[in-house]
Amino acid sequence: MFSQKLIQKLKSAKSVSVLTGAGISAESGVPTFRGQEGLWKKFKPEELATFEAFIRNPELVWEWYNYRRKLILEVQPNPGHYALVELENLFSNFTLITQNVDNLHRRAGSRNVVELHGNIERNYCIKCGKRYDDVDFAIELKSPRCDCGGLIRPDVVWFGELLPLDAWEKAEEAASSCDVFFSIGTSGVVYPAASLPQIAKRNGAYTVEINIERTDLSWFMDEVIIGKSGEVLPELVEKLKEAFEEK
Ligand code: BJW
Ligand code: ZN
């Protein structure tokens, strides 16, 4: 499943960066956004994942997020998440960039995590900025308001919004300076996150995609591994450990 070239590249790599998307959490039972079982087969993104939609109907948007918060709290990280924790332990310079808001990488134990699209467990007031980061706070409420009267929103990035600058800068730096870059479980259609693999490639990284199917990014990847991340990643870690022992 893995080329000798990939194992060699990883053996000599000083820096490894990984971009994950909804697919890595699919085997935990978190629905992806697009595709046959995708969340957006049932919900329209333009009605839920924009600031305009939130202002138009805060109750509906809040209900959608509470549905997802509850689901996420009930599931556990899967072998793919745990394999990435092991991968982090093998390299001194390792960055895990995620588009996911589900917090499962941190729950699995990953340390150097860059959250590009925020985190569903955090919230803030749109008027005064006060933070409401206790998950239990959000979960039973219908569109809560802050002490100042402002609407409280989830701390996630909606369409048309800028990504948090510090997260974006870290991601860009990690993509442009790594030796090997993995794109895992993302359809690669949402920008600017989808530009990271290209940034990595342009700067000389060996680029590898892991997905159950080919994506918009596959054509320029050095290696495309078709399979479930929860199966492919643990195998890769095992292969790599063996290869490191041979050194
Ligand atoms: C498995 C698997 C298994 C399954 N193992 N794999 C035209 C061109 C270019 C850009 C734009 C454009 N028009 C508008 C834009 C900008 C826009 C954008 O990119 N739109 C495109 C959709 C066209 N981007 C933005 O607006 C961003 N901001 C921005 O650009 O700011 C500048 C700006 C400012 C003002 C005006 C205009 C621009 C912000 C993007 C925010 C995205 N937010 C969301 C919601 C987050 C909150 C929430 O969760 O509710 O982020 S959208 C949604 O998509 C979510 C995800 O993080 C993101 C990416 O999805 P992901 O992770 O790739 O999931 P899927 O479902 O698409 O794919 C899953 C994959 O897994 C599939 O490939 C499966 O095959 C695979 N899979 N099981 C391995 N077991
Ligand atoms: Zn407030």
Short mmCIF file of C-alpha atoms and ligand atoms in Angstrom, two decimals:
data_model
loop_
_atom_site.label_atom_id
_atom_site.label_comp_id
_atom_site.label_asym_id
_atom_site.label_seq_id
_atom_site.Cartn_x
_atom_site.Cartn_y
_atom_site.Cartn_z
CA MET A 1 0.00 0.00 0.00
CA PHE A 2 2.90 2.37 0.71
CA SER A 3 5.69 3.02 -1.75
CA GLN A 4 9.33 2.61 -0.76
CA LYS A 5 9.71 6.22 -1.78
CA LEU A 6 7.20 7.38 0.84
CA ILE A 7 8.88 5.37 3.58
CA GLN A 8 12.29 6.75 2.53
CA LYS A 9 10.95 10.30 2.41
CA LEU A 10 9.51 9.91 5.91
CA LYS A 11 12.69 8.29 7.19
CA SER A 12 14.71 11.30 6.15
CA ALA A 13 12.03 13.93 6.92
CA LYS A 14 12.78 16.59 9.49
CA SER A 15 9.36 18.15 9.30
CA VAL A 16 5.95 16.62 8.58
CA SER A 17 2.65 18.46 8.18
CA VAL A 18 -0.84 17.01 7.93
CA LEU A 19 -4.12 18.57 6.78
CA THR A 20 -7.26 16.78 7.88
CA GLY A 21 -10.90 17.16 6.92
CA ALA A 22 -14.24 15.66 7.87
CA GLY A 23 -13.29 12.24 6.45
CA ILE A 24 -10.93 11.49 9.33
CA SER A 25 -13.85 11.69 11.77
CA ALA A 26 -16.25 9.72 9.57
CA GLU A 27 -15.24 6.41 11.17
CA SER A 28 -16.08 7.92 14.59
CA GLY A 29 -19.63 8.46 13.34
CA VAL A 30 -19.41 12.19 12.57
CA PRO A 31 -21.07 12.86 9.20
CA THR A 32 -18.96 14.52 6.49
CA PHE A 33 -20.24 17.61 4.70
CA ARG A 34 -20.32 16.46 1.11
CA GLY A 35 -20.83 13.10 -0.58
CA GLN A 36 -23.58 10.51 -0.30
CA GLU A 37 -23.92 10.58 3.48
CA GLY A 38 -22.86 14.23 3.76
CA LEU A 39 -24.52 16.65 6.16
CA TRP A 40 -25.34 18.96 3.31
CA LYS A 41 -27.47 16.42 1.51
CA LYS A 42 -29.97 17.21 4.25
CA PHE A 43 -29.10 20.83 5.14
CA LYS A 44 -28.33 23.72 2.81
CA PRO A 45 -24.97 25.32 3.68
CA GLU A 46 -26.11 28.75 2.59
CA GLU A 47 -28.95 28.51 5.11
CA LEU A 48 -26.72 27.45 7.98
CA ALA A 49 -23.04 28.18 7.50
CA THR A 50 -23.02 31.92 6.88
CA PHE A 51 -23.25 34.93 9.17
CA GLU A 52 -26.24 36.21 7.18
CA ALA A 53 -28.06 32.92 7.83
CA PHE A 54 -27.30 33.23 11.53
CA ILE A 55 -28.70 36.77 11.74
CA ARG A 56 -31.76 35.74 9.70
CA ASN A 57 -32.56 32.73 11.84
CA PRO A 58 -30.31 32.32 14.91
CA GLU A 59 -32.58 29.64 16.42
CA LEU A 60 -32.28 27.40 13.36
CA VAL A 61 -28.50 27.76 13.17
CA TRP A 62 -28.14 27.22 16.92
CA GLU A 63 -30.34 24.11 16.69
CA TRP A 64 -28.13 22.72 13.92
CA TYR A 65 -24.99 23.31 15.98
CA ASN A 66 -26.53 21.81 19.09
CA TYR A 67 -27.48 18.72 17.10
CA ARG A 68 -23.84 18.40 16.01
CA ARG A 69 -22.43 19.25 19.46
CA LYS A 70 -24.46 16.45 21.02
CA LEU A 71 -23.40 14.01 18.33
CA ILE A 72 -19.72 14.90 18.74
CA LEU A 73 -19.84 14.54 22.53
CA GLU A 74 -21.21 11.02 22.14
CA VAL A 75 -18.49 9.77 19.79
CA GLN A 76 -14.87 8.83 20.36
CA PRO A 77 -11.68 9.43 18.37
CA ASN A 78 -10.97 6.53 15.98
CA PRO A 79 -7.74 4.66 15.05
CA GLY A 80 -6.98 7.35 12.44
CA HIS A 81 -6.90 10.09 15.11
CA TYR A 82 -4.75 7.92 17.39
CA ALA A 83 -2.33 7.04 14.57
CA LEU A 84 -1.74 10.76 14.04
CA VAL A 85 -0.81 11.08 17.73
CA GLU A 86 1.77 8.32 17.18
CA LEU A 87 3.01 9.99 14.01
CA GLU A 88 3.52 13.22 15.97
CA ASN A 89 5.66 11.28 18.46
CA LEU A 90 7.95 10.10 15.65
CA PHE A 91 8.92 13.56 14.39
CA SER A 92 10.37 16.50 16.27
CA ASN A 93 8.68 18.93 13.92
CA PHE A 94 5.08 17.94 13.30
CA THR A 95 2.03 20.12 12.64
CA LEU A 96 -1.53 18.87 12.45
CA ILE A 97 -3.70 21.35 10.58
CA THR A 98 -7.39 20.53 10.76
CA GLN A 99 -10.48 21.96 9.13
CA ASN A 100 -12.59 20.03 11.62
CA VAL A 101 -14.39 21.77 14.46
CA ASP A 102 -15.07 18.54 16.39
CA ASN A 103 -12.09 18.62 18.78
CA LEU A 104 -11.42 14.90 18.21
CA HIS A 105 -7.71 15.39 17.44
CA ARG A 106 -7.16 17.04 20.82
CA ARG A 107 -9.28 14.44 22.57
CA ALA A 108 -7.11 11.73 20.98
CA GLY A 109 -3.99 13.43 22.36
CA SER A 110 -2.54 15.38 19.42
CA ARG A 111 -0.58 18.35 20.72
CA ASN A 112 0.44 20.66 17.90
CA VAL A 113 -3.03 21.19 16.41
CA VAL A 114 -3.93 24.18 14.25
CA GLU A 115 -7.69 24.68 13.96
CA LEU A 116 -8.44 26.50 10.72
CA HIS A 117 -12.23 26.60 11.00
CA GLY A 118 -12.59 27.05 14.77
CA ASN A 119 -14.05 24.71 17.35
CA ILE A 120 -17.70 23.85 17.95
CA GLU A 121 -17.14 23.65 21.71
CA ARG A 122 -16.36 27.37 21.91
CA ASN A 123 -18.71 30.35 21.52
CA TYR A 124 -18.57 34.13 21.66
CA CYS A 125 -20.83 37.18 21.73
CA ILE A 126 -21.04 38.94 18.38
CA LYS A 127 -21.49 42.32 20.10
CA CYS A 128 -18.88 42.48 22.89
CA GLY A 129 -16.74 39.42 22.11
CA LYS A 130 -17.21 37.81 25.55
CA ARG A 131 -16.34 34.12 25.41
CA TYR A 132 -18.65 31.25 26.38
CA ASP A 133 -16.40 28.22 26.09
CA ASP A 134 -18.14 25.74 28.36
CA VAL A 135 -19.75 23.07 26.14
CA ASP A 136 -22.52 22.44 28.63
CA PHE A 137 -23.44 26.10 28.45
CA ALA A 138 -24.44 25.83 24.82
CA ILE A 139 -26.04 22.50 24.59
CA GLU A 140 -29.57 22.96 25.87
CA LEU A 141 -30.05 26.59 24.92
CA LYS A 142 -32.03 27.98 21.99
CA SER A 143 -30.03 30.87 20.58
CA PRO A 144 -28.64 32.30 23.83
CA ARG A 145 -27.83 35.96 24.41
CA CYS A 146 -24.91 37.55 26.23
CA ASP A 147 -25.23 39.75 29.36
CA CYS A 148 -24.80 42.70 26.98
CA GLY A 149 -27.81 41.60 24.89
CA GLY A 150 -25.73 40.45 21.91
CA LEU A 151 -26.29 37.13 20.15
CA ILE A 152 -23.87 34.34 21.03
CA ARG A 153 -22.48 32.39 18.07
CA PRO A 154 -20.34 29.26 17.74
CA ASP A 155 -16.62 30.00 17.31
CA VAL A 156 -16.45 28.47 13.83
CA VAL A 157 -15.60 29.96 10.45
CA TRP A 158 -18.53 30.39 8.10
CA PHE A 159 -18.43 31.01 4.34
CA GLY A 160 -17.25 34.51 3.50
CA GLU A 161 -15.47 34.88 6.86
CA LEU A 162 -11.74 35.18 7.31
CA LEU A 163 -9.87 32.32 8.95
CA PRO A 164 -8.24 33.17 12.32
CA LEU A 165 -5.03 34.93 11.28
CA ASP A 166 -2.67 33.19 13.71
CA ALA A 167 -3.98 29.76 12.68
CA TRP A 168 -3.66 30.58 8.99
CA GLU A 169 -0.12 31.87 9.42
CA LYS A 170 0.94 28.74 11.32
CA ALA A 171 -0.67 26.53 8.67
CA GLU A 172 0.96 28.36 5.79
CA GLU A 173 4.36 28.18 7.49
CA ALA A 174 3.94 24.47 8.28
CA ALA A 175 2.89 23.71 4.70
CA SER A 176 5.70 25.67 3.10
CA SER A 177 8.48 24.35 5.34
CA CYS A 178 7.69 20.62 5.60
CA ASP A 179 9.39 17.70 3.85
CA VAL A 180 6.28 15.53 3.67
CA PHE A 181 2.69 16.82 3.55
CA PHE A 182 -0.39 14.63 4.03
CA SER A 183 -3.91 15.61 2.97
CA ILE A 184 -6.32 13.27 4.73
CA GLY A 185 -10.12 12.95 4.45
CA THR A 186 -10.79 16.28 2.79
CA SER A 187 -12.56 16.92 -0.51
CA GLY A 188 -10.24 19.89 -1.08
CA VAL A 189 -12.95 22.20 -2.33
CA VAL A 190 -13.03 24.79 0.46
CA TYR A 191 -10.46 27.57 0.24
CA PRO A 192 -8.07 28.78 1.53
CA ALA A 193 -7.51 25.41 3.33
CA ALA A 194 -7.48 23.59 -0.01
CA SER A 195 -4.50 25.68 -1.15
CA LEU A 196 -2.22 24.27 1.59
CA PRO A 197 -1.30 21.05 -0.27
CA GLN A 198 -0.38 23.16 -3.31
CA ILE A 199 1.70 25.49 -1.15
CA ALA A 200 3.51 22.44 0.24
CA LYS A 201 4.11 20.99 -3.22
CA ARG A 202 5.35 24.31 -4.61
CA ASN A 203 7.87 24.47 -1.77
CA GLY A 204 9.26 21.02 -2.49
CA ALA A 205 7.35 18.78 -0.08
CA TYR A 206 6.44 15.20 -1.00
CA THR A 207 2.63 15.31 -1.05
CA VAL A 208 0.45 12.36 -0.11
CA GLU A 209 -3.33 12.06 -0.13
CA ILE A 210 -5.32 9.54 1.91
CA ASN A 211 -9.01 9.37 1.02
CA ILE A 212 -11.66 6.79 0.18
CA GLU A 213 -11.85 8.32 -3.29
CA ARG A 214 -9.96 10.68 -5.58
CA THR A 215 -10.54 14.39 -4.99
CA ASP A 216 -9.95 17.76 -6.64
CA LEU A 217 -6.42 17.60 -5.17
CA SER A 218 -5.42 14.13 -6.39
CA TRP A 219 -4.03 15.20 -9.76
CA PHE A 220 -0.99 16.97 -8.33
CA MET A 221 -0.29 14.69 -5.37
CA ASP A 222 2.93 12.64 -5.47
CA GLU A 223 1.05 9.71 -4.00
CA VAL A 224 -2.67 8.94 -3.65
CA ILE A 225 -3.64 6.20 -1.22
CA ILE A 226 -7.24 5.09 -1.57
CA GLY A 227 -8.60 3.73 1.70
CA LYS A 228 -10.15 4.63 5.04
CA SER A 229 -7.90 6.82 7.15
CA GLY A 230 -8.74 4.71 10.21
CA GLU A 231 -7.19 1.72 8.45
CA VAL A 232 -4.44 3.29 6.34
CA LEU A 233 -2.90 5.47 9.05
CA PRO A 234 -2.34 2.78 11.71
CA GLU A 235 -0.70 0.61 9.02
CA LEU A 236 1.51 3.47 7.95
CA VAL A 237 2.63 4.09 11.52
CA GLU A 238 3.50 0.39 11.95
CA LYS A 239 5.50 0.36 8.69
CA LEU A 240 7.29 3.50 9.73
CA LYS A 241 8.20 2.20 13.17
CA GLU A 242 9.69 -0.92 11.53
CA ALA A 243 11.61 1.26 9.09
CA PHE A 244 12.97 3.45 11.92
CA GLU A 245 14.14 0.35 13.80
CA GLU A 246 16.08 -0.80 10.72
CA LYS A 247 18.10 2.43 10.73
C1 BJW B 1 -12.76 9.71 3.99
C2 BJW B 1 -13.39 8.82 4.82
C3 BJW B 1 -12.56 7.94 5.50
C4 BJW B 1 -14.92 9.98 3.97
N1 BJW B 1 -11.26 8.00 5.34
N2 BJW B 1 -11.45 9.75 3.83
C5 BJW B 1 -14.86 30.44 -5.50
C6 BJW B 1 -13.60 29.91 -5.66
C7 BJW B 1 -12.73 29.76 -4.58
C8 BJW B 1 -13.12 30.14 -3.31
C9 BJW B 1 -14.38 30.68 -3.15
C10 BJW B 1 -15.23 30.82 -4.22
N3 BJW B 1 -16.39 31.34 -3.77
C11 BJW B 1 -16.28 31.51 -2.42
C12 BJW B 1 -15.05 31.12 -2.03
C13 BJW B 1 -14.51 31.15 -0.67
C14 BJW B 1 -15.07 30.04 0.18
C15 BJW B 1 -14.94 28.70 -0.55
O1 BJW B 1 -13.91 28.07 -0.54
N4 BJW B 1 -15.98 28.25 -1.21
C16 BJW B 1 -15.92 27.04 -2.01
C17 BJW B 1 -16.90 26.01 -1.46
C18 BJW B 1 -16.16 27.41 -3.43
N5 BJW B 1 -14.27 30.05 1.38
C19 BJW B 1 -14.56 30.84 2.40
O2 BJW B 1 -15.53 31.57 2.41
C20 BJW B 1 -13.56 30.83 3.53
N6 BJW B 1 -13.19 32.16 3.84
C21 BJW B 1 -12.56 32.94 2.95
O3 BJW B 1 -12.27 32.55 1.84
O4 BJW B 1 -12.29 34.19 3.42
C22 BJW B 1 -11.90 35.17 2.48
C23 BJW B 1 -13.15 35.86 2.01
C24 BJW B 1 -13.70 36.82 2.79
C25 BJW B 1 -14.84 37.48 2.35
C26 BJW B 1 -15.45 37.09 1.15
C27 BJW B 1 -14.90 36.07 0.40
C28 BJW B 1 -13.74 35.44 0.83
C29 BJW B 1 -14.17 30.24 4.78
C30 BJW B 1 -14.51 28.80 4.62
C31 BJW B 1 -15.20 28.29 5.86
C32 BJW B 1 -15.67 26.85 5.72
N7 BJW B 1 -16.51 26.55 6.80
C33 BJW B 1 -17.04 25.19 6.93
C34 BJW B 1 -18.06 25.17 8.09
C35 BJW B 1 -17.29 25.24 9.43
C36 BJW B 1 -18.21 25.25 10.60
C37 BJW B 1 -19.00 23.98 10.74
O5 BJW B 1 -18.43 22.89 10.79
O6 BJW B 1 -20.21 24.10 10.81
O7 BJW B 1 -15.96 24.27 7.17
S1 BJW B 1 -17.72 24.59 5.40
C38 BJW B 1 -17.21 22.91 5.62
O8 BJW B 1 -16.29 22.55 4.55
C39 BJW B 1 -16.39 22.90 6.92
C40 BJW B 1 -15.23 22.03 6.53
O9 BJW B 1 -14.13 22.27 7.38
C41 BJW B 1 -14.98 22.42 5.09
C42 BJW B 1 -14.19 21.41 4.31
O10 BJW B 1 -14.87 20.20 4.19
P1 BJW B 1 -14.08 18.82 4.27
O11 BJW B 1 -13.46 18.66 5.58
O12 BJW B 1 -13.19 18.68 3.10
O13 BJW B 1 -15.28 17.76 4.22
P2 BJW B 1 -16.03 17.13 2.94
O14 BJW B 1 -17.30 16.56 3.42
O15 BJW B 1 -16.11 18.08 1.82
O16 BJW B 1 -15.06 15.96 2.46
C43 BJW B 1 -14.86 14.79 3.23
C44 BJW B 1 -13.85 13.93 2.51
O17 BJW B 1 -13.55 12.80 3.32
C45 BJW B 1 -14.34 13.40 1.16
O18 BJW B 1 -13.35 13.61 0.18
C46 BJW B 1 -14.53 11.89 1.41
O19 BJW B 1 -14.24 11.09 0.26
C47 BJW B 1 -13.52 11.64 2.51
N8 BJW B 1 -13.79 10.53 3.39
N9 BJW B 1 -14.79 9.06 4.73
C48 BJW B 1 -10.75 8.94 4.47
N10 BJW B 1 -13.11 7.01 6.33
ZN ZN B 2 -21.78 40.47 24.80
#
